[in-house]
Amino acid sequence: MKILVAVKRVVDANVKVRVKSDGSGMELANAKMAMNPFCEIAVEQAVRMKEQGQAEEIVAVSIGPQVCQEQLRTALALGCDRGVLVCAENEVAPLQVAKILKALVEKEGVDLVILGKQSIDSDNNQVGQMLAALAGMGQGAFACKAELAGGRMDVTREIDGGEQTVSLKLPAVITTDLRLNEPRYASLPNIMKAKRKPIDQVTPADLGVNTASGLKTLRVSPPAERAAGIVVESVDELVEKLKSEARVI
Ligand code: AMP
């Protein structure tokens, strides 16, 4: 089995981001960047499948500027075999990302695509679903368990109020939820070994995809400031304030 894992470069989850003063986006100059946390879970799932002898090759793909090679190197250090950087200087919208991934699936002859359920920077939660639809593949979105069973993937999905298990014919698409696994850290020897693993570079045009998008960000604004809290002296005072000021009881 050949697995394609999509890894996105995003602002590190621990960075407190600020909105640019002109409201055109987030202030990311000099911010620490990292692999999208849900993509780390996707890489871990692929690596575990390879360790269990269920996959022969894992290809990691990132779409973005040259610096995305850092996240591809991390994926290689975690156990992916080779990387593909699809070079794009400007941000690529979810539909165009999905079209690029579809082209790669066809070019590489992939059996399973594993993606994060959502990017923590744009919170789209769209690419996996769009890819499955465009490529006509079954999808197991928000996976908290995924097992190969008789040439199919049994995927347990986190849904409102419970879980749902689906059986997917390969090739298929899985998007990862938090409980699927706990990603490992890359060891120093593996970080060194990853430097020798290949990363191919292609452009969206090489894959026949036009990255022009119909999507335009109009404005980004920070959440409304919350009023400062107050300290009350007693439960009676708390109840009184909840009744008369907050009017919630
Ligand atoms: P989204 O639909 O944007 O929330 O992203 C869901 C998943 O799609 C991410 O966790 C990645 O696995 C994949 N993805 C989205 N954008 C990119 C990108 N530029 N490069 C690689 N993978 C991406």
XYZ file of N, CA and C and ligand atoms in Angstrom:
770
model
N 0.844 -1.196 0.000
C 0.000 0.000 0.000
C 0.886 1.256 0.000
N 0.445 2.251 -0.758
C 1.166 3.519 -0.780
C 0.270 4.583 -0.124
N 0.838 5.312 0.838
C 0.045 6.305 1.565
C 0.556 7.712 1.254
N -0.366 8.615 1.007
C -0.032 10.030 0.829
C -0.507 10.770 2.076
N 0.404 11.525 2.697
C 0.029 12.295 3.882
C 0.206 13.774 3.574
N -0.825 14.558 3.841
C -0.756 15.999 3.563
C -0.360 16.739 4.827
N 0.748 17.478 4.757
C 1.198 18.215 5.941
C 1.235 19.708 5.633
N 0.562 20.465 6.453
C 0.477 21.910 6.220
C 1.349 22.661 7.231
N 2.021 23.693 6.725
C 2.797 24.585 7.598
C 1.844 25.648 8.149
N 1.770 25.729 9.468
C 0.875 26.710 10.094
C 1.620 27.394 11.237
N 1.036 28.434 11.773
C 1.641 29.072 12.941
C 1.583 28.087 14.111
N 2.655 28.054 14.905
C 2.723 27.108 16.022
C 1.527 27.320 16.965
N 0.956 26.205 17.425
C -0.269 26.274 18.242
C -0.050 27.075 19.533
N 1.202 27.201 19.984
C 1.454 27.918 21.244
C 1.674 29.417 21.064
N 1.701 29.870 19.823
C 1.927 31.294 19.570
C 0.603 32.046 19.729
N 0.667 33.157 20.464
C -0.541 33.974 20.606
C -0.571 34.936 19.420
N -1.450 34.663 18.472
C -1.426 35.448 17.233
C -2.216 36.750 17.382
N -1.778 37.762 16.597
C -2.480 39.047 16.606
C -2.969 39.356 15.202
N -4.084 40.062 15.145
C -4.618 40.474 13.843
C -3.837 41.691 13.366
N -3.508 41.734 12.062
C -2.786 42.882 11.508
C -3.619 44.148 11.692
N -2.950 45.277 11.861
C -3.696 46.508 12.158
C -4.661 46.879 11.035
N -4.358 46.488 9.784
C -5.274 46.841 8.686
C -6.372 45.782 8.486
N -6.409 44.761 9.364
C -7.471 43.747 9.294
C -7.374 42.830 8.083
N -6.192 42.803 7.426
C -6.084 41.994 6.208
C -5.690 40.542 6.503
N -5.332 40.254 7.746
C -4.937 38.879 8.082
C -4.251 38.857 9.432
N -3.477 37.773 9.691
C -2.794 37.656 10.970
C -1.355 38.148 10.825
N -0.821 38.644 11.920
C 0.574 39.113 11.949
C 1.463 37.886 12.153
N 2.101 37.423 11.081
C 2.887 36.187 11.201
C 4.387 36.407 11.003
N 4.788 37.668 10.753
C 6.216 37.915 10.555
C 6.948 37.503 11.832
N 7.970 36.687 11.689
C 8.805 36.194 12.805
C 8.073 35.241 13.758
N 6.831 34.868 13.454
C 6.124 33.919 14.339
C 6.701 32.518 14.127
N 6.698 31.736 15.212
C 7.193 30.361 15.101
C 6.180 29.539 14.300
N 6.658 28.807 13.316
C 5.761 27.999 12.485
C 6.008 26.522 12.787
N 5.033 25.690 12.472
C 5.134 24.259 12.800
C 4.232 23.457 11.866
N 4.299 22.138 12.015
C 3.373 21.292 11.257
C 2.002 21.379 11.939
N 0.942 21.502 11.147
C -0.409 21.528 11.704
C -0.599 20.302 12.628
N -1.045 20.488 13.879
C -1.128 19.362 14.819
C -1.934 18.170 14.288
N -2.998 18.410 13.540
C -3.780 17.283 13.014
C -2.995 16.536 11.932
N -2.075 17.247 11.254
C -1.225 16.579 10.253
C -0.188 15.694 10.953
N 0.262 16.103 12.157
C 1.188 15.256 12.922
C 0.512 13.918 13.219
N -0.783 13.985 13.538
C -1.530 12.753 13.833
C -1.660 11.911 12.556
N -1.807 12.600 11.412
C -1.904 11.883 10.125
C -0.587 11.163 9.822
N 0.531 11.849 10.054
C 1.845 11.228 9.820
C 1.999 10.011 10.736
N 1.633 10.186 12.008
C 1.779 9.085 12.977
C 0.960 7.859 12.536
N -0.247 8.095 12.063
C -1.092 6.983 11.601
C -0.414 6.233 10.447
N 0.127 7.000 9.491
C 0.784 6.379 8.334
C 2.014 5.587 8.780
N 2.795 6.182 9.685
C 4.027 5.515 10.136
C 3.690 4.222 10.882
N 2.641 4.274 11.714
C 2.245 3.052 12.441
C 1.827 1.963 11.454
N 1.108 2.363 10.384
C 0.675 1.357 9.397
C 1.887 0.754 8.693
N 2.898 1.589 8.442
C 4.110 1.048 7.803
C 4.834 0.110 8.776
N 4.918 0.515 10.035
C 5.602 -0.328 11.029
C 4.900 -1.682 11.188
N 3.584 -1.680 10.982
C 2.835 -2.944 11.104
C 2.848 -3.743 9.811
N 3.631 -3.291 8.841
C 3.767 -4.017 7.575
C 2.575 -3.829 6.652
N 1.738 -2.809 6.924
C 0.541 -2.624 6.085
C 0.794 -1.664 4.928
N 1.896 -0.927 4.989
C 2.202 0.033 3.919
C 3.666 -0.095 3.541
N 3.925 0.099 2.257
C 5.314 0.004 1.795
C 5.962 1.384 1.724
N 5.171 2.376 1.323
C 5.766 3.701 1.138
C 4.831 4.808 1.628
N 5.439 5.803 2.284
C 4.660 6.971 2.716
C 5.260 8.209 2.048
N 4.408 8.913 1.317
C 4.833 10.154 0.655
C 4.177 11.316 1.391
N 5.000 12.273 1.835
C 4.443 13.457 2.504
C 4.392 14.591 1.495
N 3.291 15.325 1.484
C 3.165 16.448 0.535
C 2.793 17.714 1.287
N 3.433 18.814 0.890
C 3.054 20.110 1.434
C 2.907 21.081 0.275
N 1.942 21.953 0.380
C 1.684 22.934 -0.691
C 1.923 24.311 -0.097
N 2.888 25.032 -0.659
C 3.198 26.349 -0.117
C 4.574 26.795 -0.552
N 5.121 27.805 0.124
C 6.439 28.322 -0.264
C 7.586 27.371 0.138
N 8.803 27.707 -0.310
C 9.976 26.847 -0.068
C 10.159 26.465 1.409
N 9.807 27.388 2.332
C 10.000 27.102 3.760
C 9.196 25.889 4.231
N 8.205 25.463 3.451
C 7.412 24.273 3.831
C 8.290 23.016 3.834
N 9.492 23.144 3.262
C 10.417 22.004 3.310
C 10.725 21.646 4.763
N 10.674 22.630 5.663
C 10.944 22.346 7.086
C 9.939 21.322 7.611
N 8.658 21.520 7.269
C 7.630 20.593 7.763
C 7.756 19.241 7.060
N 8.173 19.277 5.780
C 8.379 18.003 5.080
C 9.537 17.241 5.723
N 10.612 17.961 6.094
C 11.758 17.289 6.758
C 11.298 16.676 8.077
N 10.429 17.387 8.796
C 9.913 16.825 10.063
C 9.155 15.536 9.771
N 8.326 15.561 8.726
C 7.555 14.356 8.372
C 8.511 13.215 8.009
N 9.602 13.540 7.309
C 10.576 12.510 6.924
C 11.288 11.969 8.167
N 11.559 12.868 9.132
C 12.227 12.425 10.365
C 11.299 11.537 11.194
N 9.996 11.727 11.028
C 9.033 10.927 11.789
C 8.789 9.566 11.134
N 9.257 9.395 9.887
C 9.133 8.067 9.273
C 8.604 8.051 7.853
N 8.245 9.201 7.289
C 7.813 9.205 5.884
C 9.038 8.937 5.006
N 8.804 8.379 3.809
C 9.933 7.967 2.968
C 10.443 9.065 2.054
N 9.527 9.852 1.519
C 9.969 10.956 0.661
C 8.930 12.065 0.685
N 9.365 13.228 0.211
C 8.477 14.383 0.275
C 8.215 14.950 -1.105
N 7.103 15.643 -1.234
C 6.797 16.393 -2.459
C 6.389 17.793 -2.012
N 7.130 18.795 -2.507
C 6.735 20.172 -2.237
C 6.063 20.711 -3.485
N 4.805 21.115 -3.339
C 4.109 21.752 -4.453
C 4.255 23.258 -4.213
N 5.133 23.865 -5.033
C 5.550 25.248 -4.761
C 4.441 26.247 -5.082
N 4.101 27.056 -4.092
C 3.092 28.105 -4.293
C 3.435 29.231 -3.340
N 3.699 30.401 -3.865
C 4.106 31.528 -3.005
C 2.924 32.076 -2.216
N 1.760 32.144 -2.857
C 0.595 32.695 -2.154
C -0.223 31.576 -1.531
N -1.059 31.944 -0.567
C -1.877 30.931 0.102
C -2.808 30.255 -0.905
N -2.906 28.940 -0.819
C -3.750 28.194 -1.760
C -5.049 27.822 -1.041
N -6.180 28.113 -1.669
C -7.494 27.884 -1.052
C -7.807 26.378 -1.016
N -8.696 25.958 -0.087
C -8.980 24.526 0.097
C -9.337 23.773 -1.193
N -10.168 24.373 -2.053
C -10.568 23.650 -3.265
C -9.356 23.381 -4.165
N -8.463 24.369 -4.251
C -7.270 24.193 -5.093
C -6.309 23.187 -4.446
N -6.219 23.196 -3.104
C -5.387 22.189 -2.413
C -5.933 20.799 -2.742
N -7.252 20.665 -2.675
C -7.874 19.359 -2.951
C -7.610 18.923 -4.394
N -7.644 19.873 -5.337
C -7.388 19.516 -6.745
C -5.941 19.073 -6.930
N -5.014 19.755 -6.233
C -3.593 19.369 -6.318
C -3.410 17.958 -5.748
N -4.042 17.699 -4.607
C -3.903 16.375 -3.987
C -4.509 15.293 -4.888
N -5.615 15.613 -5.528
C -6.245 14.639 -6.445
C -5.261 14.299 -7.572
N -4.610 15.341 -8.131
C -3.663 15.106 -9.220
C -2.507 14.227 -8.734
N -2.058 14.467 -7.494
C -0.950 13.659 -6.956
C -1.382 12.210 -6.712
N -2.602 12.050 -6.225
C -3.135 10.700 -5.985
C -3.088 9.911 -7.287
N -3.502 10.568 -8.376
C -3.531 9.880 -9.682
C -2.111 9.631 -10.191
N -1.243 10.636 -10.044
C 0.133 10.508 -10.550
C 0.907 9.427 -9.789
N 0.706 9.399 -8.465
C 1.496 8.484 -7.627
C 0.846 7.101 -7.479
N -0.413 6.973 -7.848
C -1.103 5.687 -7.650
C -1.234 5.366 -6.172
N -1.847 6.295 -5.431
C -1.931 6.178 -3.975
C -3.147 5.346 -3.554
N -2.992 4.545 -2.482
C -4.114 3.724 -1.994
C -4.877 4.391 -0.856
N -4.163 5.250 -0.114
C -4.789 5.878 1.055
C -4.217 7.284 1.217
N -5.119 8.251 1.435
C -4.667 9.618 1.708
C -5.072 9.945 3.138
N -4.110 10.407 3.932
C -4.434 10.785 5.309
C -4.133 12.276 5.471
N -5.146 12.999 5.946
C -5.019 14.445 6.151
C -5.456 14.767 7.571
N -5.109 15.981 7.996
C -5.660 16.459 9.248
C -7.132 16.783 9.027
N -7.923 16.796 10.111
C -9.341 17.142 9.905
C -9.486 18.632 9.627
N -8.511 19.429 10.122
C -8.625 20.860 9.882
C -7.298 21.553 10.131
N -7.105 22.668 9.426
C -5.901 23.466 9.642
C -6.185 24.390 10.811
N -5.234 24.492 11.750
C -5.546 25.328 12.929
C -5.416 26.817 12.620
N -4.874 27.160 11.438
C -4.795 28.597 11.120
C -6.088 29.093 10.463
N -6.584 28.363 9.479
C -7.769 28.842 8.756
C -9.049 28.125 9.193
N -8.906 27.033 9.976
C -10.084 26.301 10.484
C -11.076 25.925 9.384
N -10.568 25.595 8.198
C -11.489 25.324 7.086
C -12.278 24.031 7.260
N -11.550 22.942 7.581
C -12.187 21.623 7.674
C -12.872 21.291 6.345
N -12.128 21.414 5.245
C -12.731 21.219 3.925
C -11.947 20.303 3.001
N -10.607 20.330 3.109
C -9.798 19.710 2.050
C -10.065 18.199 1.906
N -10.093 17.469 3.025
C -10.297 16.014 2.940
C -11.606 15.680 2.259
N -12.664 16.374 2.662
C -13.990 16.108 2.095
C -14.023 16.452 0.607
N -13.407 17.590 0.244
C -13.392 17.995 -1.168
C -12.595 16.996 -1.999
N -11.451 16.561 -1.460
C -10.613 15.597 -2.187
C -11.388 14.304 -2.454
N -12.074 13.801 -1.413
C -12.823 12.552 -1.577
C -13.885 12.716 -2.666
N -14.560 13.870 -2.658
C -15.619 14.098 -3.649
C -15.035 14.210 -5.057
N -13.952 14.995 -5.191
C -13.357 15.195 -6.526
C -12.806 13.893 -7.109
N -12.206 13.079 -6.225
C -11.556 11.854 -6.703
C -12.496 10.652 -6.688
N -13.712 10.859 -6.205
C -14.678 9.744 -6.154
C -14.259 8.662 -5.185
N -13.598 9.057 -4.091
C -13.145 8.062 -3.107
C -14.022 8.133 -1.857
N -14.088 7.028 -1.135
C -14.818 7.024 0.135
C -14.037 7.817 1.168
N -14.745 8.367 2.163
C -14.043 9.147 3.172
C -14.451 8.785 4.587
N -13.458 8.795 5.463
C -13.691 8.622 6.893
C -13.159 9.871 7.567
N -14.030 10.868 7.725
C -13.581 12.138 8.305
C -13.707 12.088 9.825
N -12.828 12.788 10.526
C -12.777 12.870 11.986
C -12.511 11.486 12.597
N -11.494 10.798 12.062
C -11.218 9.428 12.503
C -10.592 9.400 13.899
N -11.138 8.533 14.778
C -10.490 8.333 16.072
C -9.946 6.906 16.146
N -10.210 6.099 15.108
C -9.663 4.742 15.029
C -9.662 4.360 13.547
N -8.585 3.777 13.077
C -8.534 3.379 11.662
C -7.731 2.094 11.557
N -8.360 1.061 11.000
C -7.690 -0.236 10.903
C -7.889 -0.830 9.527
N -6.829 -1.463 9.023
C -6.936 -2.152 7.754
C -7.622 -3.489 8.025
N -8.688 -3.789 7.291
C -9.424 -5.035 7.535
C -9.831 -5.636 6.199
N -9.160 -6.731 5.831
C -9.512 -7.433 4.593
C -9.466 -6.544 3.370
N -8.409 -5.740 3.236
C -8.263 -4.900 2.052
C -9.126 -3.649 2.069
N -9.832 -3.415 3.177
C -10.615 -2.180 3.329
C -10.139 -1.464 4.583
N -10.519 -0.200 4.736
C -10.179 0.512 5.974
C -11.435 0.650 6.808
N -11.386 0.136 8.020
C -12.479 0.364 8.967
C -12.136 1.612 9.762
N -12.965 2.626 9.646
C -12.676 3.907 10.300
C -13.798 4.261 11.271
N -13.414 4.482 12.523
C -14.387 4.956 13.502
C -14.280 6.472 13.561
N -15.444 7.115 13.377
C -15.486 8.571 13.275
C -16.120 9.187 14.516
N -15.570 10.336 14.917
C -16.180 11.072 16.028
C -17.326 11.887 15.454
N -18.516 11.594 15.912
C -19.672 12.364 15.439
C -20.395 12.923 16.653
N -21.329 13.844 16.427
C -22.047 14.453 17.543
C -22.663 13.378 18.424
N -22.294 13.370 19.683
C -22.931 12.467 20.633
C -22.500 11.021 20.522
N -21.450 10.701 19.805
C -21.023 9.308 19.759
C -19.999 9.019 18.682
N -20.006 7.759 18.243
C -19.046 7.335 17.223
C -19.778 6.577 16.126
N -19.210 6.620 14.928
C -19.786 5.867 13.809
C -18.637 5.127 13.140
N -18.828 3.848 12.829
C -17.764 3.113 12.147
C -18.172 2.852 10.708
N -17.279 3.213 9.787
C -17.556 2.988 8.364
C -16.467 2.095 7.788
N -16.813 1.357 6.742
C -15.841 0.496 6.078
C -15.591 1.097 4.696
N -14.338 1.448 4.419
C -14.020 2.135 3.170
C -13.268 1.227 2.212
N -13.723 1.245 0.958
C -12.999 0.540 -0.102
C -11.794 1.417 -0.461
N -10.663 0.798 -0.734
C -9.478 1.574 -1.129
C -9.506 1.834 -2.626
N -8.975 2.937 -3.117
C -8.358 4.023 -2.362
C -9.398 4.852 -1.606
N -8.931 5.422 -0.481
C -9.849 6.158 0.382
C -9.142 7.346 1.027
N -9.961 8.193 1.629
C -9.450 9.392 2.309
C -9.823 9.316 3.787
N -8.838 9.602 4.643
C -9.113 9.664 6.085
C -8.685 11.040 6.588
N -9.508 11.665 7.433
C -9.026 12.867 8.113
C -8.996 12.577 9.609
N -7.956 13.080 10.262
C -7.655 12.657 11.630
C -8.278 13.556 12.684
N -8.815 12.921 13.719
C -9.262 13.670 14.887
C -8.238 13.468 16.006
N -8.404 14.228 17.082
C -7.372 14.241 18.130
C -7.113 12.888 18.767
N -8.174 12.080 18.919
C -8.012 10.839 19.682
C -7.460 9.675 18.868
N -7.128 9.900 17.581
C -6.643 8.782 16.755
C -5.343 8.200 17.311
N -4.439 9.064 17.702
C -3.173 8.576 18.270
C -2.437 9.726 18.943
N -1.320 9.387 19.580
C -0.469 10.434 20.146
C 0.820 10.456 19.351
N 1.050 11.539 18.578
C 2.233 11.556 17.713
C 3.531 11.452 18.506
N 4.514 10.778 17.907
C 5.831 10.643 18.532
C 6.669 11.892 18.262
N 7.785 11.985 18.966
C 8.764 13.036 18.656
C 9.816 12.411 17.755
N 10.417 13.235 16.898
C 11.480 12.724 16.023
C 12.761 12.584 16.839
N 13.462 11.458 16.692
C 14.725 11.281 17.408
C 15.839 11.972 16.624
N 16.922 12.303 17.312
C 18.028 13.005 16.645
C 18.582 12.188 15.469
N 18.839 10.871 15.651
C 19.338 10.101 14.494
C 18.368 10.150 13.306
N 17.076 10.116 13.602
C 16.100 10.160 12.498
C 16.050 11.534 11.835
N 16.306 12.587 12.629
C 16.361 13.941 12.044
C 17.554 14.007 11.087
N 18.673 13.402 11.488
C 19.862 13.394 10.625
C 19.586 12.572 9.353
N 18.961 11.398 9.544
C 18.675 10.525 8.381
C 17.734 11.221 7.397
N 16.807 12.011 7.952
C 15.795 12.671 7.105
C 16.431 13.641 6.125
N 17.618 14.145 6.487
C 18.287 15.119 5.597
C 18.655 14.478 4.272
N 18.800 13.147 4.273
C 19.189 12.466 3.022
C 17.989 11.946 2.240
N 16.803 12.062 2.815
C 15.626 11.571 2.081
C 15.234 12.599 1.014
N 14.718 12.135 -0.131
C 14.437 13.077 -1.229
C 13.162 13.894 -1.043
N 13.233 15.152 -1.493
C 12.025 15.989 -1.596
C 11.956 16.486 -3.041
N 10.936 16.043 -3.768
C 10.750 16.514 -5.151
C 9.980 17.827 -5.123
N 10.218 18.637 -6.130
C 9.469 19.901 -6.210
C 8.699 19.945 -7.521
N 7.438 20.293 -7.426
C 6.611 20.465 -8.623
C 5.809 21.755 -8.448
N 5.221 22.220 -9.514
C 4.346 23.399 -9.397
C 2.903 22.930 -9.600
N 1.937 23.709 -9.149
C 0.542 23.345 -9.410
C 0.301 23.174 -10.911
N 0.962 24.036 -11.741
C 0.775 23.941 -13.203
C 1.267 22.592 -13.720
N 2.389 22.062 -13.151
C 2.879 20.734 -13.562
C 1.786 19.678 -13.352
N 0.945 19.923 -12.335
C -0.109 18.950 -12.013
C -1.427 19.323 -12.686
N -1.364 20.353 -13.508
C -2.554 20.764 -14.264
C -3.569 21.521 -13.425
N -3.109 22.160 -12.329
C -4.058 22.873 -11.465
C -3.766 24.377 -11.490
N -4.835 25.144 -11.688
C -4.738 26.595 -11.627
C -5.102 27.007 -10.197
N -4.186 27.709 -9.521
C -4.445 28.016 -8.101
C -5.259 29.296 -7.907
N -5.683 29.925 -9.021
C -6.538 31.108 -8.860
C -7.813 30.655 -8.152
N -8.225 31.423 -7.155
C -9.377 31.001 -6.359
C -10.498 32.036 -6.417
N -11.719 31.565 -6.264
C -12.858 32.468 -6.221
C -13.055 33.030 -4.816
N -12.157 32.634 -3.924
C -12.304 33.004 -2.508
C -11.436 34.216 -2.185
N -12.032 35.203 -1.499
C -11.265 36.396 -1.151
C -11.548 36.732 0.311
N -10.505 36.929 1.107
C -10.727 37.314 2.503
C -11.041 38.797 2.554
N -12.198 39.145 3.097
C -12.584 40.553 3.146
C -11.991 41.247 4.366
N -12.071 40.565 5.509
C -11.618 41.213 6.746
C -11.367 40.154 7.812
N -10.352 40.371 8.620
C -10.104 39.508 9.774
C -10.178 40.394 11.002
N -10.960 39.993 11.997
C -11.053 40.842 13.200
C -10.897 39.973 14.439
N -10.312 40.543 15.494
C -10.132 39.776 16.733
C -11.462 39.584 17.442
N -11.561 38.586 18.325
C -12.815 38.409 19.071
C -13.059 39.613 19.979
N -14.335 39.862 20.293
C -14.664 41.001 21.154
C -13.978 40.826 22.509
N -13.499 41.927 23.067
C -12.845 41.881 24.384
C -13.870 41.473 25.436
N -13.447 40.635 26.377
C -14.382 40.278 27.456
C -14.220 41.258 28.609
N -15.343 41.584 29.225
C -15.268 42.494 30.369
C -14.526 41.790 31.506
N -13.821 42.580 32.325
C -13.067 41.985 33.434
C -14.026 41.340 34.422
N -13.611 40.275 35.078
C -14.462 39.608 36.063
C -14.418 40.340 37.403
N -15.283 39.949 38.333
C -15.249 40.553 39.671
C -15.174 39.435 40.707
N -14.670 39.785 41.889
C -14.594 38.792 42.969
C -15.737 39.078 43.924
N -16.527 38.042 44.235
C -17.643 38.244 45.177
C -17.252 37.684 46.537
N -17.920 38.206 47.580
C -17.546 37.839 48.953
C -18.213 36.550 49.412
N -19.394 36.242 48.845
C -20.134 35.086 49.362
C -20.998 34.472 48.257
N -21.499 33.268 48.538
C -22.383 32.596 47.581
C -23.663 33.412 47.406
N -24.154 33.987 48.506
C -25.378 34.788 48.422
C -25.194 35.949 47.453
N -24.026 36.604 47.568
C -23.755 37.742 46.677
C -23.677 37.258 45.220
N -23.057 36.077 45.032
C -22.937 35.516 43.668
C -24.325 35.281 43.080
N -25.204 34.645 43.884
C -26.555 34.337 43.407
C -27.306 35.629 43.080
N -27.146 36.622 43.958
C -27.813 37.914 43.759
C -27.362 38.554 42.435
N -26.029 38.508 42.178
C -25.508 39.146 40.961
C -25.937 38.366 39.712
N -25.992 37.018 39.843
C -26.426 36.215 38.688
C -27.877 36.529 38.351
N -28.666 36.852 39.440
C -30.093 37.175 39.215
C -30.266 38.587 38.682
N -29.671 39.569 39.388
C -29.991 40.961 39.081
C -29.096 41.567 37.989
N -27.815 41.137 37.911
C -26.926 41.774 36.917
C -26.772 40.924 35.662
N -26.384 39.652 35.860
C -26.185 38.798 34.676
C -27.535 38.324 34.129
N -28.541 38.279 35.011
C -29.903 37.810 34.647
C -29.868 36.441 33.960
N -29.064 35.516 34.543
C -29.021 34.166 33.955
C -29.752 33.147 34.803
N -30.168 33.533 36.015
C -30.981 32.586 36.816
C -32.204 33.327 37.332
P -8.404 22.463 5.942
O -9.491 21.872 5.138
O -7.732 23.658 5.302
O -8.825 22.775 7.366
O -7.210 21.403 6.030
C -7.405 20.049 6.351
C -6.145 19.276 6.027
O -5.840 19.403 4.629
C -4.862 19.725 6.733
O -4.750 19.195 8.040
C -3.806 19.130 5.800
O -3.671 17.736 6.011
C -4.444 19.356 4.418
N -3.964 20.645 3.869
C -4.633 21.827 3.811
N -3.866 22.781 3.250
C -2.676 22.192 2.941
C -1.449 22.635 2.346
N -1.274 23.905 1.953
N -0.441 21.737 2.195
C -0.608 20.450 2.596
N -1.730 19.979 3.155
C -2.747 20.822 3.325
